[in-house]
Amino acid sequence: MIKTYKVMLLPNNKQKTKLFECAGVARWAYNWALEQQQVNYKNGGKFLDDRVLRKRLTELKHKEEYKWLNDYSNNITKQAIKDAYIAYKNFFEGRTKFPKFKSKKRSKLSFYQDTDKVVITDTHVKLEKLTSSKKKNKQKLNWVKLAEVGRIPIGKGVKYSNPRVTFDGLNWWLSIGVEENSKQDNIQYSEGIGIDLGVKDLAIVSTGQKFKNINKSSKVKKLEKKLKRLQRKLSKKYELNKIQIEGGEYRYRKTKNIKKLEFLVLKVQRRLKNIRHNYIHQITTSLVRTKPEYVVMESLNTCGMLKNRKLSKAIQEQAFHEFKRQMEYKCALSGIKFILADRFYLSSKTCSRCGNVKDNLSLSERVFICEGCGYEIDRDLNASINLKNYGKSIA
């Protein structure tokens, strides 16, 4: 299987400028490909293949107006055109909406690197054509420092796939796929487990283990309070810089102070996200290390749950999908069977001892009392045991 590694880059100022330029070239090539398809469709032509568009772009590079494209890697534009072609294909097959043009301000900055041209060491990564000069002192610009030493596997037998350089508003990142063997022989597995996700506690395991809700910790609460203050301050700045234009409409003028505040808001938001994701990583890793025979989780209708206005914020902060995603790929890497229980499986309403189903069970009832045998148990623990039994019948 292919395992993806995402490592932060530490470029200097010259390298940062070049990375932004490369991302701009990728955006331009993507928008150009969309425009070519739309013009061709209006003229009554058939859908253009990405090879045809790449040939057109190569011819375009010979013109004086577009010679600047030769200063950047050919693979950046080639992959951007391919991405536009895939976006159209996905639309035709009903998987996504009609592809839109990428915005300079709102779209995510990213570009592709060729697997044959990218070179990775323990500390640096060599990106293609950040500088066109062949002098040794200028070639140093192509080598960008990695934030983590020895994170990405290197060697003769290592095969890389789909290297992408992205910018998240704060830092530049390199994400790259590496082919790894997931099969592990002679592993002594322990008993399978069921995991029930909740709002009061993030995860309750069938073994009785509970993982607290990190959003209730003082560290997260302080950061959320800080975020509220900054957002309130930012909102007031926008109101002060509101200008009335013709027709009675208002336009907001973005000053340098507003940009500084927006950057601070983004930093706090990213900090909160990293704390939550890191906590989920710690939980999922600790569970996978116990080597259970199988792991069972419930398929939750998160979109439907978010319609509850009183609980929507708490559910969103818990990041249920991220927990499921991490658990799924970590189980696959360790050779553990991952089972997703049916969405309508009555894990909370069924008694884990006698199997009797309780018709009415409100969210306020934290203790499950069986109407058949009188068994009393924590409702979340009861649900996790039922999920474990569900997996036992399948596995």
Coordinates of C-alpha atoms in Angstrom, one line a residue:
M1 CA 0.0 0.0 0.0
I2 CA 1.0 3.7 -0.4
K3 CA 1.7 5.6 2.8
T4 CA 1.7 9.4 2.6
Y5 CA 4.3 11.5 4.4
K6 CA 3.7 15.2 5.1
V7 CA 6.7 17.2 6.2
M8 CA 7.0 20.9 6.8
L9 CA 9.5 22.8 4.7
L10 CA 11.8 25.6 6.1
P11 CA 12.6 27.7 3.0
N12 CA 14.6 30.9 3.1
N13 CA 13.1 34.2 1.7
K14 CA 14.4 33.6 -1.9
Q15 CA 13.0 30.1 -1.9
K16 CA 9.6 31.3 -0.5
T17 CA 9.3 33.8 -3.4
K18 CA 10.0 31.0 -5.9
L19 CA 7.5 28.6 -4.2
F20 CA 4.8 31.3 -4.5
E21 CA 5.7 31.8 -8.2
C22 CA 5.5 28.0 -8.9
A23 CA 2.1 27.8 -7.2
G24 CA 0.9 30.8 -9.3
V25 CA 2.1 29.1 -12.5
A26 CA 0.1 25.9 -11.5
R27 CA -3.0 28.1 -10.9
W28 CA -2.6 29.9 -14.3
A29 CA -2.2 26.6 -16.2
Y30 CA -5.3 25.1 -14.5
N31 CA -7.4 28.2 -15.3
W32 CA -6.0 28.2 -18.9
A33 CA -7.1 24.6 -19.4
L34 CA -10.6 25.3 -18.1
E35 CA -10.9 28.3 -20.4
Q36 CA -9.8 26.2 -23.4
Q37 CA -12.4 23.6 -22.6
Q38 CA -15.2 26.2 -22.3
V39 CA -14.2 28.1 -25.5
N40 CA -14.1 24.7 -27.4
Y41 CA -17.5 23.7 -26.1
K42 CA -19.1 27.1 -27.1
N43 CA -17.7 26.6 -30.6
G44 CA -19.4 23.2 -30.8
G45 CA -16.2 21.1 -30.4
K46 CA -15.8 17.8 -28.5
F47 CA -14.2 17.5 -25.1
L48 CA -10.5 18.0 -25.4
D49 CA -8.0 15.4 -24.0
D50 CA -5.3 16.6 -21.7
R51 CA -2.6 15.5 -24.3
V52 CA -4.1 18.0 -26.8
L53 CA -4.0 20.8 -24.3
R54 CA -0.4 20.0 -23.3
K55 CA 0.6 20.2 -27.0
R56 CA -1.2 23.6 -27.3
L57 CA 0.7 24.9 -24.2
T58 CA 4.0 23.8 -25.7
E59 CA 3.3 25.8 -28.9
L60 CA 2.2 28.7 -26.7
K61 CA 5.6 28.8 -25.0
H62 CA 7.3 29.7 -28.2
K63 CA 5.5 33.0 -28.4
E64 CA 7.2 36.0 -26.8
E65 CA 4.2 36.8 -24.6
Y66 CA 4.4 33.4 -22.9
K67 CA 8.2 32.8 -22.8
W68 CA 8.1 33.3 -19.0
L69 CA 6.6 29.8 -18.6
N70 CA 10.0 28.4 -19.7
D71 CA 11.6 29.6 -16.4
Y72 CA 9.5 27.1 -14.4
S73 CA 9.3 23.3 -14.4
N74 CA 7.4 21.7 -17.3
N75 CA 5.9 19.2 -14.8
I76 CA 4.0 22.0 -12.9
T77 CA 1.9 23.0 -15.9
K78 CA 1.6 19.5 -17.2
Q79 CA 0.1 18.2 -14.0
A80 CA -2.1 21.3 -13.6
I81 CA -3.7 20.6 -17.0
K82 CA -4.2 17.0 -16.0
D83 CA -5.9 18.1 -12.8
A84 CA -8.3 20.2 -14.8
Y85 CA -9.0 17.3 -17.1
I86 CA -9.7 15.0 -14.1
A87 CA -12.0 17.7 -12.6
Y88 CA -14.1 17.7 -15.8
K89 CA -14.1 13.9 -15.8
N90 CA -15.4 13.8 -12.2
F91 CA -18.1 16.3 -13.2
F92 CA -19.3 14.2 -16.2
E93 CA -19.4 11.1 -14.0
G94 CA -21.5 12.8 -11.3
R95 CA -18.9 12.8 -8.5
T96 CA -18.4 16.5 -8.2
K97 CA -19.9 19.9 -9.3
F98 CA -18.8 21.8 -12.4
P99 CA -15.1 22.8 -12.1
K100 CA -14.5 26.5 -11.1
F101 CA -11.6 28.8 -11.9
K102 CA -9.0 29.0 -9.2
S103 CA -8.9 32.3 -7.3
K104 CA -5.6 34.1 -6.5
K105 CA -6.8 35.0 -3.0
R106 CA -9.0 32.1 -2.0
S107 CA -7.7 29.0 -3.6
K108 CA -5.2 26.7 -1.9
L109 CA -1.6 27.2 -3.2
S110 CA 0.0 24.0 -4.5
F111 CA 2.0 22.5 -7.3
Y112 CA 3.3 19.2 -8.5
Q113 CA 6.9 17.8 -8.6
D114 CA 8.1 15.0 -10.8
T115 CA 8.9 11.7 -9.0
D116 CA 12.1 11.2 -11.1
K117 CA 13.4 14.8 -10.5
V118 CA 12.7 15.2 -6.8
V119 CA 15.7 14.2 -4.6
I120 CA 15.2 13.6 -0.8
T121 CA 17.9 13.3 1.9
D122 CA 17.5 13.1 5.7
T123 CA 17.6 16.9 6.0
H124 CA 16.7 18.4 2.6
V125 CA 14.6 18.0 -0.5
K126 CA 15.7 19.0 -4.0
L127 CA 12.8 20.6 -5.9
E128 CA 12.9 21.0 -9.7
K129 CA 13.9 24.2 -11.4
L130 CA 13.6 26.7 -8.6
T131 CA 16.5 28.3 -10.3
S132 CA 17.3 28.0 -14.0
S133 CA 21.1 28.7 -13.5
K134 CA 23.4 25.7 -13.6
K135 CA 26.1 27.3 -11.4
K136 CA 26.9 25.3 -8.2
N137 CA 26.3 28.3 -5.9
K138 CA 22.9 29.0 -7.6
Q139 CA 21.9 25.3 -7.5
K140 CA 21.8 25.5 -3.7
L141 CA 18.4 27.4 -4.1
N142 CA 16.8 24.1 -5.3
W143 CA 17.6 22.4 -1.9
V144 CA 14.9 23.2 0.7
K145 CA 15.4 22.3 4.3
L146 CA 13.0 19.8 6.0
A147 CA 11.6 20.5 9.4
E148 CA 11.9 16.8 10.5
V149 CA 15.1 14.9 10.1
G150 CA 14.9 11.4 8.5
R151 CA 11.1 11.4 8.4
I152 CA 10.7 10.4 4.7
P153 CA 12.2 7.0 3.8
I154 CA 15.2 7.1 1.4
G155 CA 17.2 4.5 -0.5
K156 CA 17.4 2.6 -3.8
G157 CA 14.3 0.5 -3.4
V158 CA 12.0 3.3 -2.3
K159 CA 9.4 4.3 -4.8
Y160 CA 7.8 7.8 -4.5
S161 CA 4.4 8.8 -5.9
N162 CA 2.5 12.1 -6.4
P163 CA 4.8 14.6 -4.6
R164 CA 3.0 17.9 -4.0
V165 CA 4.2 21.2 -2.4
T166 CA 1.4 23.1 -0.6
F167 CA 0.9 26.2 1.4
D168 CA -1.7 26.3 4.2
G169 CA -1.6 30.0 5.0
L170 CA 1.3 29.7 7.5
N171 CA 3.8 27.2 6.3
W172 CA 5.0 25.3 3.2
W173 CA 4.6 21.5 3.2
L174 CA 5.8 18.5 1.1
S175 CA 3.4 15.6 0.8
I176 CA 4.7 12.4 -0.9
G177 CA 3.5 8.9 -1.2
V178 CA 5.8 5.9 -0.5
E179 CA 5.0 2.3 -1.4
E180 CA 5.2 0.1 1.7
N181 CA 4.3 -3.5 2.6
S182 CA 1.4 -3.7 5.0
K183 CA 1.6 -7.5 5.4
Q184 CA 3.0 -8.6 8.8
D185 CA 3.4 -12.3 9.6
N186 CA 3.6 -14.1 12.9
I187 CA 1.6 -11.4 14.9
Q188 CA -0.1 -12.5 18.1
Y189 CA -3.4 -10.6 18.1
S190 CA -5.4 -9.8 21.2
E191 CA -9.2 -9.8 21.5
G192 CA -11.1 -7.5 19.1
I193 CA -12.4 -4.1 20.4
G194 CA -15.4 -1.9 19.8
I195 CA -15.1 1.9 19.9
D196 CA -18.0 4.3 20.6
L197 CA -17.5 8.0 19.9
G198 CA -19.2 10.6 21.9
V199 CA -19.4 14.2 23.0
K200 CA -19.0 13.8 26.8
D201 CA -15.9 11.6 26.2
L202 CA -14.2 11.4 22.8
A203 CA -13.9 7.6 22.7
I204 CA -15.1 4.7 24.9
V205 CA -13.5 1.3 24.3
S206 CA -15.2 -2.1 25.0
T207 CA -12.4 -2.9 27.4
G208 CA -13.6 -0.1 29.7
Q209 CA -11.0 2.4 28.7
K210 CA -12.2 6.1 28.3
F211 CA -10.5 8.9 26.5
K212 CA -11.6 12.4 27.8
N213 CA -12.9 15.2 25.7
I214 CA -9.8 17.5 25.1
N215 CA -12.0 20.5 24.3
K216 CA -12.9 20.6 28.0
S217 CA -9.2 21.1 29.0
S218 CA -8.0 24.5 30.3
K219 CA -5.4 24.7 27.5
V220 CA -8.0 24.5 24.7
K221 CA -10.5 26.8 26.6
K222 CA -7.8 29.5 26.9
L223 CA -7.0 29.3 23.2
E224 CA -10.7 29.5 22.3
K225 CA -11.1 32.5 24.5
K226 CA -8.1 34.2 22.8
L227 CA -9.6 33.3 19.4
K228 CA -13.0 34.9 20.3
R229 CA -11.2 38.1 21.4
L230 CA -9.1 38.3 18.2
Q231 CA -12.2 37.7 16.0
R232 CA -14.2 40.4 17.8
K233 CA -11.3 42.8 17.4
L234 CA -11.1 41.9 13.7
S235 CA -14.8 42.4 13.1
K236 CA -14.6 45.9 14.7
K237 CA -11.6 46.8 12.4
Y238 CA -13.7 45.8 9.3
E239 CA -16.6 47.9 10.5
L240 CA -14.3 50.9 10.9
N241 CA -12.9 50.5 7.4
K242 CA -16.3 50.2 5.7
I243 CA -16.7 52.4 2.6
Q244 CA -20.0 53.3 0.9
I245 CA -19.9 53.1 -2.9
E246 CA -22.4 53.9 -5.6
G247 CA -25.8 52.2 -5.3
G248 CA -25.7 52.3 -1.5
E249 CA -23.5 49.2 -1.2
Y250 CA -20.6 48.9 1.2
R251 CA -17.1 47.7 0.4
Y252 CA -14.5 46.7 3.1
R253 CA -11.0 48.1 2.8
K254 CA -8.4 45.6 4.0
T255 CA -5.6 47.6 5.9
K256 CA -2.3 46.2 7.1
N257 CA -3.6 46.0 10.6
I258 CA -6.5 43.9 9.4
K259 CA -4.0 41.6 7.6
K260 CA -1.9 41.2 10.8
L261 CA -5.0 40.3 12.8
E262 CA -6.2 37.8 10.2
F263 CA -2.8 36.2 10.4
L264 CA -3.0 36.0 14.2
V265 CA -6.5 34.5 14.0
L266 CA -5.2 31.9 11.5
K267 CA -2.3 31.0 13.9
V268 CA -4.7 30.4 16.8
Q269 CA -7.1 28.4 14.6
R270 CA -4.2 26.2 13.4
R271 CA -2.9 25.7 16.9
L272 CA -6.4 24.5 18.1
K273 CA -6.6 22.1 15.1
N274 CA -3.1 20.7 15.7
I275 CA -3.9 20.1 19.4
R276 CA -7.1 18.1 18.5
H277 CA -5.5 16.1 15.7
N278 CA -2.4 15.3 17.8
Y279 CA -4.6 14.0 20.6
I280 CA -6.5 11.8 18.1
H281 CA -3.2 10.5 16.8
Q282 CA -2.1 9.6 20.3
I283 CA -5.4 7.7 21.0
T284 CA -5.5 5.8 17.7
T285 CA -1.8 4.8 17.9
S286 CA -2.2 3.5 21.5
L287 CA -5.2 1.4 20.5
V288 CA -3.5 0.0 17.4
R289 CA -0.4 -0.9 19.4
T290 CA -2.4 -3.3 21.5
K291 CA -2.8 -5.5 18.3
P292 CA -6.5 -6.3 18.5
E293 CA -7.8 -8.9 16.1
Y294 CA -10.4 -6.4 14.7
V295 CA -11.6 -2.9 15.4
V296 CA -15.3 -2.0 15.1
M297 CA -16.6 1.6 14.8
E298 CA -20.0 3.0 14.1
S299 CA -20.8 4.7 10.7
L300 CA -22.0 8.1 12.1
N301 CA -24.3 10.5 10.2
T302 CA -22.2 13.6 11.2
C303 CA -24.0 15.9 8.8
G304 CA -27.3 15.0 10.3
M305 CA -25.9 15.4 13.9
L306 CA -24.7 18.9 13.1
K307 CA -28.3 20.0 12.5
N308 CA -28.7 19.9 16.3
R309 CA -27.9 23.6 17.1
K310 CA -27.2 22.9 20.8
L311 CA -24.6 20.2 20.1
S312 CA -23.3 21.2 16.6
K313 CA -20.2 23.0 17.9
A314 CA -19.3 20.2 20.3
I315 CA -19.7 17.6 17.6
Q316 CA -17.6 19.6 15.1
E317 CA -14.8 20.0 17.6
Q318 CA -14.6 16.3 18.3
A319 CA -13.6 15.6 14.7
F320 CA -15.3 12.2 14.4
H321 CA -14.4 11.7 10.7
E322 CA -10.7 12.4 11.4
F323 CA -10.7 9.7 14.2
K324 CA -12.3 7.2 11.8
R325 CA -9.8 8.1 9.0
Q326 CA -6.8 7.7 11.3
M327 CA -8.1 4.4 12.7
E328 CA -8.8 3.0 9.3
Y329 CA -5.4 3.6 7.8
K330 CA -3.4 2.6 10.9
C331 CA -5.3 -0.7 11.1
A332 CA -4.5 -1.3 7.4
L333 CA -0.8 -0.6 8.0
S334 CA -0.7 -3.0 11.0
G335 CA -2.8 -5.8 9.3
I336 CA -5.8 -5.4 11.7
K337 CA -9.3 -5.9 10.3
F338 CA -11.3 -2.6 10.4
I339 CA -15.1 -3.1 10.5
L340 CA -17.6 -0.2 10.1
A341 CA -21.0 -1.1 11.7
D342 CA -24.2 -0.2 9.8
R343 CA -25.5 3.3 10.5
F344 CA -28.8 2.0 11.7
Y345 CA -27.4 -0.6 14.0
L346 CA -28.9 -0.1 17.5
S347 CA -25.7 -0.1 19.5
S348 CA -26.9 2.2 22.3
K349 CA -30.4 0.8 22.6
T350 CA -29.5 -2.9 22.8
C351 CA -28.6 -4.6 26.0
S352 CA -25.0 -6.0 25.8
R353 CA -26.0 -8.9 28.2
C354 CA -29.4 -10.2 27.1
G355 CA -29.9 -8.5 23.7
N356 CA -33.1 -6.8 24.6
V357 CA -33.8 -3.6 22.7
K358 CA -35.0 -0.5 24.5
D359 CA -37.3 1.6 22.3
N360 CA -37.0 5.0 24.1
L361 CA -33.6 6.2 25.1
S362 CA -33.0 9.9 25.4
L363 CA -29.6 11.7 25.3
S364 CA -30.0 12.7 29.0
E365 CA -30.0 9.0 30.1
R366 CA -26.3 8.4 30.7
V367 CA -26.9 5.0 32.4
F368 CA -28.5 2.2 30.4
I369 CA -31.0 0.2 32.4
C370 CA -32.3 -3.0 30.6
E371 CA -36.1 -3.5 30.7
G372 CA -35.6 -7.2 30.3
C373 CA -33.0 -8.3 32.8
G374 CA -32.5 -5.1 34.8
Y375 CA -28.8 -4.8 33.9
E376 CA -27.3 -1.4 34.6
I377 CA -24.3 -0.1 32.7
D378 CA -22.9 3.2 31.3
R379 CA -24.6 3.8 28.0
D380 CA -21.4 4.5 26.0
L381 CA -19.7 1.4 27.4
N382 CA -22.8 -0.6 26.5
A383 CA -22.6 0.7 22.9
S384 CA -18.9 -0.2 22.6
I385 CA -19.5 -3.8 23.8
N386 CA -22.3 -4.2 21.3
L387 CA -20.1 -3.0 18.6
K388 CA -17.4 -5.5 19.6
N389 CA -20.0 -8.3 19.5
Y390 CA -21.2 -7.0 16.1
G391 CA -17.6 -7.4 14.8
K392 CA -17.2 -10.8 16.4
S393 CA -20.2 -12.1 14.4
I394 CA -18.6 -10.8 11.1
A395 CA -14.9 -11.5 11.8

